[in-house]
Short mmCIF file of C-alpha atoms and ligand atoms in Angstrom, two decimals:
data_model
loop_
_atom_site.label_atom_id
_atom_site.label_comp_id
_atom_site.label_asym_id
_atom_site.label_seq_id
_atom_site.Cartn_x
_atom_site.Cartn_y
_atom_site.Cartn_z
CA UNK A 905 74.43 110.50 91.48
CA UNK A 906 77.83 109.62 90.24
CA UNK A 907 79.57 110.38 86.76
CA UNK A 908 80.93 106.45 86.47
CA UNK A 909 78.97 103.64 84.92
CA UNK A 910 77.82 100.72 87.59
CA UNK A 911 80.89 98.47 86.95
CA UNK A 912 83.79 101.30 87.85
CA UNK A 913 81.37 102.74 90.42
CA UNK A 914 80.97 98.81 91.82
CA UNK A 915 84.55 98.18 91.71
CA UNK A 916 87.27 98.05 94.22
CA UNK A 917 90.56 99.11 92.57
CA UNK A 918 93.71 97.25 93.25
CA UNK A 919 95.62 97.53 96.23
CA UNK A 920 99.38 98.19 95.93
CA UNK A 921 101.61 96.80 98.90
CA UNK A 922 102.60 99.71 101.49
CA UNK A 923 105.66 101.62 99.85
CA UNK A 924 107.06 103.59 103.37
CA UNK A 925 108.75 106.62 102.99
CA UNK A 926 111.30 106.15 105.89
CA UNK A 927 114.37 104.85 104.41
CA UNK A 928 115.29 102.45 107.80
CA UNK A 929 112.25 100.34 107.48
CA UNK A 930 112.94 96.82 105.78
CA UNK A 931 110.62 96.42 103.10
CA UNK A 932 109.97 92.48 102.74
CA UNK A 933 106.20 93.34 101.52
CA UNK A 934 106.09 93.78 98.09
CA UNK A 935 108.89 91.01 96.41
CA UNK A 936 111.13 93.84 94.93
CA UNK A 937 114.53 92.17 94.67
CA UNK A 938 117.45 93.47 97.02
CA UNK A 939 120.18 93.66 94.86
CA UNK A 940 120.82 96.78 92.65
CA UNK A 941 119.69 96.12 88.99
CA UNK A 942 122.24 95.60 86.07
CA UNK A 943 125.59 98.45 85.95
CA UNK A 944 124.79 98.44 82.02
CA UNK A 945 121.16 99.12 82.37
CA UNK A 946 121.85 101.83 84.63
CA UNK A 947 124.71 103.26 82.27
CA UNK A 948 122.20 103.41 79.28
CA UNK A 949 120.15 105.83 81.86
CA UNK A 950 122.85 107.93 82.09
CA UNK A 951 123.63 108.49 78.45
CA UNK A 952 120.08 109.19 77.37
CA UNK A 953 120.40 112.28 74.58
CA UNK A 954 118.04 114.60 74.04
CA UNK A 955 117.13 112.82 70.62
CA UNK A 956 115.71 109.74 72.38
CA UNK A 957 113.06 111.73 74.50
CA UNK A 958 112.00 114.41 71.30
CA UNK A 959 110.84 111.76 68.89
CA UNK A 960 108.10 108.84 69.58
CA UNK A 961 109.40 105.46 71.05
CA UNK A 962 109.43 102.36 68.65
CA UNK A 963 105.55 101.35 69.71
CA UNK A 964 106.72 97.21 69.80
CA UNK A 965 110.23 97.85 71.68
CA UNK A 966 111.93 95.96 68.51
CA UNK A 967 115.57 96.96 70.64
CA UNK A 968 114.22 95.17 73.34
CA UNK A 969 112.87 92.42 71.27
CA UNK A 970 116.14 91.82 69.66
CA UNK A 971 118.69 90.70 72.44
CA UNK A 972 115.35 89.27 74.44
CA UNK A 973 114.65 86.56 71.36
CA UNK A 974 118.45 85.70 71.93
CA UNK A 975 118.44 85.20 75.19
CA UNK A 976 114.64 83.20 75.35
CA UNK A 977 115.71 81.33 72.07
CA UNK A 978 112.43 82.54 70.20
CA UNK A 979 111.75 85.10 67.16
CA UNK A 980 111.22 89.06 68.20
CA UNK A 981 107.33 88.96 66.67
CA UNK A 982 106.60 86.49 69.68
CA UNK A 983 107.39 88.97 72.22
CA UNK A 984 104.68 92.37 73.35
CA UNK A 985 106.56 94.53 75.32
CA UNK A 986 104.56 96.18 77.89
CA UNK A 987 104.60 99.17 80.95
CA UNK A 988 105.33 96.20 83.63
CA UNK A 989 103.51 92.84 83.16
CA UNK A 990 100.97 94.58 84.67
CA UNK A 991 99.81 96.46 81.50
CA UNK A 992 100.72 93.13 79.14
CA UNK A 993 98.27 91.22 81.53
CA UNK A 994 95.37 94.14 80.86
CA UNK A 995 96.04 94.04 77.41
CA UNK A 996 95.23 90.40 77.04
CA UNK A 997 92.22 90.54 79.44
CA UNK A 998 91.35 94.23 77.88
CA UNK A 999 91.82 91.76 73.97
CA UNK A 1000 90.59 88.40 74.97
CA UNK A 1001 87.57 88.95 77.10
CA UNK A 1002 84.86 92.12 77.40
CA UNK A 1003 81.43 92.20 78.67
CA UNK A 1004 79.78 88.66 78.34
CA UNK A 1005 83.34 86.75 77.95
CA UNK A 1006 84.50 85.33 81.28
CA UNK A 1007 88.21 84.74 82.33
CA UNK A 1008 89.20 81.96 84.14
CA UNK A 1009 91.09 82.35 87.40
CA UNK A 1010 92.00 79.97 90.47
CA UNK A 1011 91.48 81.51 93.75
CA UNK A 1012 93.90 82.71 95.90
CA UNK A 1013 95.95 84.81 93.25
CA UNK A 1014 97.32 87.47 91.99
CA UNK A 1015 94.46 90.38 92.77
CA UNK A 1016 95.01 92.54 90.04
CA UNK A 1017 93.48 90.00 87.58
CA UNK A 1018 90.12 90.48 89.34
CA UNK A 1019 90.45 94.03 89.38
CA UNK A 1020 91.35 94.67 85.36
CA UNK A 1021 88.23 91.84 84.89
CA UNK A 1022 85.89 94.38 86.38
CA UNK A 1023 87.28 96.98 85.03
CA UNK A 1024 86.22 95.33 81.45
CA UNK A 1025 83.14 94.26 82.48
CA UNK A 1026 84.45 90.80 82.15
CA UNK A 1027 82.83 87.86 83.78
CA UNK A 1028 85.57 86.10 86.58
CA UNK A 1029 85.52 82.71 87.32
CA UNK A 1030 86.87 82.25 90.55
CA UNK A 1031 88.23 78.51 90.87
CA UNK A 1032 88.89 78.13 94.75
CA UNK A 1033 92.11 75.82 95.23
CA UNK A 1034 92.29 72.91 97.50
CA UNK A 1035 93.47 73.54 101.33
CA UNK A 1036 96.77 72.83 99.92
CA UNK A 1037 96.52 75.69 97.29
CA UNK A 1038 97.09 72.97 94.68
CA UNK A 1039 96.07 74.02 91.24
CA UNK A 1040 92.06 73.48 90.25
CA UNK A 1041 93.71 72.13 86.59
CA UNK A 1042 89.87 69.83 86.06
CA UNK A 1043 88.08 72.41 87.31
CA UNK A 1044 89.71 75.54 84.87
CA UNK A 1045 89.70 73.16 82.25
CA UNK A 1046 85.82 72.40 82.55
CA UNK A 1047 85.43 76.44 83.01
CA UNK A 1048 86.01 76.54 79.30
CA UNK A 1049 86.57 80.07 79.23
CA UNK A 1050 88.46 82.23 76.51
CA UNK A 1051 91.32 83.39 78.56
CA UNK A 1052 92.39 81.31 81.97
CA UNK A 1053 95.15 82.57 84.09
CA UNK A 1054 97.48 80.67 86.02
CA UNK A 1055 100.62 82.50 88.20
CA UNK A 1056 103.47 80.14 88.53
CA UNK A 1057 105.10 80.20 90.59
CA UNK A 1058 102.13 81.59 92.25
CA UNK A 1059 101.52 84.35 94.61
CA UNK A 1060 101.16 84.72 97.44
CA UNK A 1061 101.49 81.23 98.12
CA UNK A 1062 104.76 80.85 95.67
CA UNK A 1063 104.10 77.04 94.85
CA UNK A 1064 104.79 75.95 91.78
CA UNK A 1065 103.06 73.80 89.24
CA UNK A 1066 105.06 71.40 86.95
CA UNK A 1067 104.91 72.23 82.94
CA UNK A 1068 103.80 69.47 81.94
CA UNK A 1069 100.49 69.71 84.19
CA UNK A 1070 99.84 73.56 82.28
CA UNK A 1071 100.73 71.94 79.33
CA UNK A 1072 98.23 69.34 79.65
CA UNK A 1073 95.90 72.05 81.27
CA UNK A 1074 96.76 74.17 77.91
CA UNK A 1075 95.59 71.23 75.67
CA UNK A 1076 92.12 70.87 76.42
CA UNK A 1077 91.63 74.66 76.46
CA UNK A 1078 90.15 75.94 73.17
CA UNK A 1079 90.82 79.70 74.75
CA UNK A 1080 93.76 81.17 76.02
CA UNK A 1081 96.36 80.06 78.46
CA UNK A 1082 97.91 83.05 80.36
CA UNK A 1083 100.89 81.82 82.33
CA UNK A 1084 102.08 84.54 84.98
CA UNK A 1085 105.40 83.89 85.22
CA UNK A 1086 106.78 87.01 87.41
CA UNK A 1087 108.57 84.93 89.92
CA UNK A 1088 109.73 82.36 87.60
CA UNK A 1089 112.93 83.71 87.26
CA UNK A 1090 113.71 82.12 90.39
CA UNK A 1091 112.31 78.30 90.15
CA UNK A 1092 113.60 75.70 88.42
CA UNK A 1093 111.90 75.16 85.62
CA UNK A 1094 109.69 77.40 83.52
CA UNK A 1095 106.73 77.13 80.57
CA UNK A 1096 108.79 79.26 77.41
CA UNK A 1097 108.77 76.28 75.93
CA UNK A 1098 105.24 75.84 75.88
CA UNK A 1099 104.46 79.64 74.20
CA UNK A 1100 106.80 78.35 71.55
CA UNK A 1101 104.61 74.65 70.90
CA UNK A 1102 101.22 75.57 71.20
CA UNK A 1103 99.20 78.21 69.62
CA UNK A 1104 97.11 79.52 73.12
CA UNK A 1105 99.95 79.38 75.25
CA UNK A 1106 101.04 83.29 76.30
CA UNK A 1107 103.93 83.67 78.99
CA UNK A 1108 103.99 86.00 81.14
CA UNK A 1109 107.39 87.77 82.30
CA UNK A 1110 108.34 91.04 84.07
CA UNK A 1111 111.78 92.71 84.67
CA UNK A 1112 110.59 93.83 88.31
CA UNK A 1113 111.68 90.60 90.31
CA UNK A 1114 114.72 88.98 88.94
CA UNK A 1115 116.01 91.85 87.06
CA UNK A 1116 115.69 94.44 90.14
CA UNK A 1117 114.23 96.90 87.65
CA UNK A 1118 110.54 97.41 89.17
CA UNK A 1119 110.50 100.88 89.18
CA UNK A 1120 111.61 101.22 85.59
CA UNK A 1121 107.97 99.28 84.58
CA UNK A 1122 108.85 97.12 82.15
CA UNK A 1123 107.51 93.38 81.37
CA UNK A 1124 106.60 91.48 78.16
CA UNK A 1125 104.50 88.19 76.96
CA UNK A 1126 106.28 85.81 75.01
CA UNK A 1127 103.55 84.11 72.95
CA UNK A 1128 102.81 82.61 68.91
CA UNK A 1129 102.72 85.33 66.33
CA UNK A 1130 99.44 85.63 65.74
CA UNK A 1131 97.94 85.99 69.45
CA UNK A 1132 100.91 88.72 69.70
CA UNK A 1133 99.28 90.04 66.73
CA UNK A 1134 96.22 90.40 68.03
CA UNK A 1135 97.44 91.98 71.31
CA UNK A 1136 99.43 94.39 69.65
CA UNK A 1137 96.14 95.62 68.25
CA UNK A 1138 94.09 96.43 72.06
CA UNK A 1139 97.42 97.98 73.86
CA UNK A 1140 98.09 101.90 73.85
CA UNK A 1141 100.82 102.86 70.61
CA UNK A 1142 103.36 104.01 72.79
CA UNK A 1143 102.79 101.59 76.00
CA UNK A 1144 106.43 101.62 76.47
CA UNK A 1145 109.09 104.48 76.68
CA UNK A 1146 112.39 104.88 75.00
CA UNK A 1147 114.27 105.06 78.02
CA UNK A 1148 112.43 101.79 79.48
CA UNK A 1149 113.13 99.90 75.95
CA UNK A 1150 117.16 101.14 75.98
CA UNK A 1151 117.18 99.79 80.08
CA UNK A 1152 115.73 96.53 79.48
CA UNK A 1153 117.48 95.92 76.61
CA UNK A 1154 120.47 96.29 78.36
CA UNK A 1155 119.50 94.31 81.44
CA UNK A 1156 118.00 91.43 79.55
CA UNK A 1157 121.72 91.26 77.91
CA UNK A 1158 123.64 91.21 80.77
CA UNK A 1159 122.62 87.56 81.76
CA UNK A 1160 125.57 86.77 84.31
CA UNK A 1161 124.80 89.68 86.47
CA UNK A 1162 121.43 88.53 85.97
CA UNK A 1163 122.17 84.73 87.01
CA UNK A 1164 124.34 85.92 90.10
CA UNK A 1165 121.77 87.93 91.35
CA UNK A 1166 118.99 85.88 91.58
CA UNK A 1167 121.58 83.03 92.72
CA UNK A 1168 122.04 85.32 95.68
CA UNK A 1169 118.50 85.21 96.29
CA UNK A 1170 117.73 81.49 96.10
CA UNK A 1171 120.42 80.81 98.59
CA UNK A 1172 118.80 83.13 101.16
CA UNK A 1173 115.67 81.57 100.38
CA UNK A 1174 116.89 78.43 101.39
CA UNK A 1175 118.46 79.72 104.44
CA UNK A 1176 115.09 81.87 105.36
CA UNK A 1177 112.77 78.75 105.02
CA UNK A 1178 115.22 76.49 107.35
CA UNK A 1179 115.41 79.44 109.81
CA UNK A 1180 111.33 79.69 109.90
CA UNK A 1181 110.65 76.14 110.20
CA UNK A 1182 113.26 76.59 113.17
CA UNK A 1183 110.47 79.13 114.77
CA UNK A 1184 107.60 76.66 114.19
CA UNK A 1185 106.47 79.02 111.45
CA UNK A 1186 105.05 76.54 108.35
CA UNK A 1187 107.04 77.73 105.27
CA UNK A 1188 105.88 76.44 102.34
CA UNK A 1189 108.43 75.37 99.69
CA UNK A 1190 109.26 78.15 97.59
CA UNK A 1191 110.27 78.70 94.13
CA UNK A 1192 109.48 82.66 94.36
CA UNK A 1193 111.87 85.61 95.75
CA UNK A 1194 109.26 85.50 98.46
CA UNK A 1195 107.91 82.74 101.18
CA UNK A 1196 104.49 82.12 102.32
CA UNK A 1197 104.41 81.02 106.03
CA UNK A 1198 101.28 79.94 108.05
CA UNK A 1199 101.52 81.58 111.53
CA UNK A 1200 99.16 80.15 114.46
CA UNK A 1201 100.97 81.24 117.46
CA UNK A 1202 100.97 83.88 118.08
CA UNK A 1203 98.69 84.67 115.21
CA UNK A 1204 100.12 85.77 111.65
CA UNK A 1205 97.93 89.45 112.29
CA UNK A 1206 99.91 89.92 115.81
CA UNK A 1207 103.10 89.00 114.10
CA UNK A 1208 102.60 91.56 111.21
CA UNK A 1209 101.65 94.16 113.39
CA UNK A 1210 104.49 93.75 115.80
CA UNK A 1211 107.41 93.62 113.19
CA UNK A 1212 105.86 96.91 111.81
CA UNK A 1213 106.21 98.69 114.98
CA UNK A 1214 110.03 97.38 114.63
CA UNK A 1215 110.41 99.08 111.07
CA UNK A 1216 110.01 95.31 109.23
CA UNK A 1217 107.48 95.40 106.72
CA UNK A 1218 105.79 92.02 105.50
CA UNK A 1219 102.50 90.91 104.45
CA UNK A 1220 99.40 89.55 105.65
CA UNK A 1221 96.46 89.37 103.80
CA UNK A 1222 93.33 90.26 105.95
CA UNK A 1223 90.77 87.31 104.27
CA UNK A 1224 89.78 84.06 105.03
CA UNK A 1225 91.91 81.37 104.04
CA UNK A 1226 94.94 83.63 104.05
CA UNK A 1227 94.94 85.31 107.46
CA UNK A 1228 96.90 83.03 109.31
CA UNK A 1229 99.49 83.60 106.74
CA UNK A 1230 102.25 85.85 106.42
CA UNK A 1231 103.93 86.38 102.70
CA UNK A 1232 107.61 87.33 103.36
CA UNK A 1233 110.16 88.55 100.35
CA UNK A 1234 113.50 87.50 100.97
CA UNK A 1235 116.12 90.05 101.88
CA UNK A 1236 119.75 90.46 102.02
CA UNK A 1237 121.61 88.40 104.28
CA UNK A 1238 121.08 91.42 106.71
CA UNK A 1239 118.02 92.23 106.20
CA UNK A 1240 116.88 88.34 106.76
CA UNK A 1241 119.28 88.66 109.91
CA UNK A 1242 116.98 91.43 111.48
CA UNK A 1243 113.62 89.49 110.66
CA UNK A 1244 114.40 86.28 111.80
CA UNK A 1245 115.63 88.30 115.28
CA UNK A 1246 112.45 90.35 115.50
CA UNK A 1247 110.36 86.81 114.64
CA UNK A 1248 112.22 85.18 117.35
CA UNK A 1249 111.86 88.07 120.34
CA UNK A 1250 108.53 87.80 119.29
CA UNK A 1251 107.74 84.31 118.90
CA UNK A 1252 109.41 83.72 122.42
CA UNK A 1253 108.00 86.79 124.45
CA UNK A 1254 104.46 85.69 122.94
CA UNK A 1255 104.85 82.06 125.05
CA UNK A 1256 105.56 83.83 128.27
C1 PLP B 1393 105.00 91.74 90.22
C2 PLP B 1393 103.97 90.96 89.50
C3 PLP B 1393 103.52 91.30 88.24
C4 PLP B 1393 103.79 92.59 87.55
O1 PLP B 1393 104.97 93.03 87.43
P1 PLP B 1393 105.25 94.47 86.79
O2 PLP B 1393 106.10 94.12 85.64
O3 PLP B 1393 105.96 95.18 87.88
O4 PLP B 1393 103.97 95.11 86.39
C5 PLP B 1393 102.62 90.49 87.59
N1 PLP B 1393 102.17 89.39 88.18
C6 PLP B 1393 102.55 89.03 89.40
C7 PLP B 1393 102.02 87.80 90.00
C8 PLP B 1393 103.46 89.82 90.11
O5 PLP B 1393 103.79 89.50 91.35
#
C-alpha cells in the first residue's frame, strides 16, 4: 500500500553529485566553479535590510531582468527568472508537456530532464547518440515532439554543437526548442541569438557555473515574449527570493570579473586536457568548466575509486556507455596540480 500515485511511486528521483563535508577533499565532481563569485554580489548580501525580507519578492525578478537585457542585448519580458535553471527547466517541462505529451531528449544527458518528465507524467523520448555522442539532430527532428531538449555544451560529455545545426534543428520543429546552455558560458559561441529570431527557441542559462554563484540558486530562460508568457503562468509566484534577485543582479553586472574568471578557467582547461592526453587518458575537446575522459587502463571505476581514497572527488557514471568514463571539473591551478599527481601515481603503479 503506498500513499503516492504509480508514476512518483515508479520513479527514481534525481541524483545530486556527492557534496563531502570534509573541507580537504578536492571536489572536481559536480562543475561548481573555483573562483569566489563577484565582490559586488557578495556586498549586496551584506547590506540586505530588514525591508527586503518582510515584504514579497517581485514574482518576475524585473531588477534582475533589467541589467540582464543589457548585458544579453534583449528586452526584460524575454527573460523568466528561476530558483537555478533547474526550476526554469521544470517549469517548461511542468508548461509544455503533461500526461500524453512527450519531450524529446538525446541520450546521454543531463538526468534531471528524465526525472522532472516522470515526475509529470510526461512521455520521454530517449534519442541514443552515436558512439561519438554526436547530436541525433534527424532523429529529434522526426520525434516531433512539443518540447525537445538539447544541453550545449553538453554534459557529461561537454561537446558542443554548432548554432547553426540547433538552428536548423529549431526550424523543422513545430514544438519547442529547449537549449541548456549551463556550461555555455565557457565555449565559444552560444544560441542567444537564436531565442531572439525564432519564436520556439528558449535558452537556457544558470548563474551556478560561470558566475560561481551555485549555492545562491539562481538561473533564467531567455526566450520570445509570448512562450515567456506562457511560462510565467505554470511556475510558483514567488520562485525566486529577494536576496537571490539583488545577488544576481549584481553579478550579472559585473561582467569583467565575470570574463576574468571564467578566462581563468578555460586556460586550465586547456592545460588539464594536454596533461591527460599526456597519461593516455582520451579527453574529449571541451567547451565546458568540466572534461570528459575515457579511461581503459586501469579502468575509469578503479581510477574513481582510488582518487577518492586520496580526498579527490570526480565522477564516473556507473552505466553502460559511460563507465569507462570519468567527468572531471577543472580546478585551480592547485587543485589540477594534485589530480594530475594522484592520476599519474596511479596510472603508473597500475602498469607494474
Ligand atoms: C548545473 C546545471 C543546470 C542547473 O543549474 P542550476 O542553476 O544550479 O539549477 C542545468 N543544466 C545543466 C546541464 C547543468 O549542468
Amino acid at each position: 500500500m503506498s500513499y503516492f500515485p504509480p508514476h512518483i511511486d515508479e520513479m527514481t528521483g534525481y541524483i545530486p553529485g556527492e557534496q563531502p563535508s570534509d573541507p580537504d577533499v578536492i571536489k572536481l565532481n559536480t562543475n561548481e566553479n573555483p573562483y569566489p563569485p563577484s565582490r559586488r554580489a557578495m556586498a549586496v548580501l551584506h547590506a540586505a535590510t530588514t525591508e527586503q525580507l518582510r515584504r514579497y519578492p517581485d514574482p518576475v525578478g524585473q531588477h534582475f531582468r533589467q541589467p540582464a537585457a543589457e548585458v544579453l542585448d534583449v528586452s526584460g519580458d524575454m527573460i523568466l527568472c528561476g530558483n537555478g535553471a533547474d526550476d526554469v527547466l521544470n517549469i517548461a517541462i511542468r508548461a509544455l508537456t503533461g500526461p500524453g505529451r512527450q519531450m524529446a531528449c538525446p541520450t546521454p544527458t543531463y538526468t534531471l530532464c528524465e526525472v522532472l518528465c516522470r515526475l509529470h507524467g510526461c512521455c520521454i523520448q530517449d534519442i541514443r547518440c552515436s558512439e561519438d555522442f554526436s547530436l541525433p539532430v534527424d532523429a529529434l527532428a522526426a520525434a516531433g515532439a512539443p518540447l525537445t531538449y538539447v544541453c550545449n555544451p553538453n554534459s557529461p560529455t561537454a561537446t558542443f554543437v554548432p548554432p547553426d545545426r540547433l538552428e536548423h534543428l529549431a526550424r523543422r520543429l513545430r514544438g519547442v526548442l529547449l537549449i541548456d546552455e549551463a556550461y555555455v558560458d565557457f565555449a565559444d559561441q552560444n544560441c542567444l541569438h537564436l531565442a531572439r529570431q525564432l519564436p520556439n527557441v528558449l535558452v537556457l542559462r544558470t548563474l551556478s557555473k560561470g558566475y560561481s554563484l551555485a549555492g545562491l540558486r539562481f538561473g533564467f530562460a531567455v526566450g520570445h515574449p509570448t512562450l515567456i508568457a506562457g511560462l510565467i503562468k505554470a511556475k510558483d509566484s514567488y520562485n525566486i527570493d529577494a536576496l537571490s534577485i539583488a545577488a544576481a543582479a549584481a553579478a550579472i553586472g559585473d561582467q569583467k570579473h565575470f570574463r576574468n574568471n571564467v578566462e581563468r578557467v578555460r586556460q586550465q582547461r586547456a592545460r588539464l586536457t594536454a596533461a591527460l592526453k599526456q597519461l593516455d587518458l582520451q579527453p574529449l575537446d571541451s567547451q565546458a568548466n568540466f572534461i570528459f575522459a575515457r579511461c581503459q587502463s586501469p579502468p575509469a571505476r578503479d581510477i574513481f575509486q582510488a582518487l577518492k581514497a586520496r580526498n579527490i572527488l570526480v565522477r564516473h557514471f556507473d552505466e553502460p556507455g559511460l563507465d569507462d568514463w570519468l567527468r572531471i571539473t577543472v580546478g585551480t591551478p592547485r587543485q589540477n596540480d594534485a589530480l594530475l599527481a594522484e592520476l599519474e601515481s596511479i596510472i603508473s603503479s597500475s602498469n607494474t
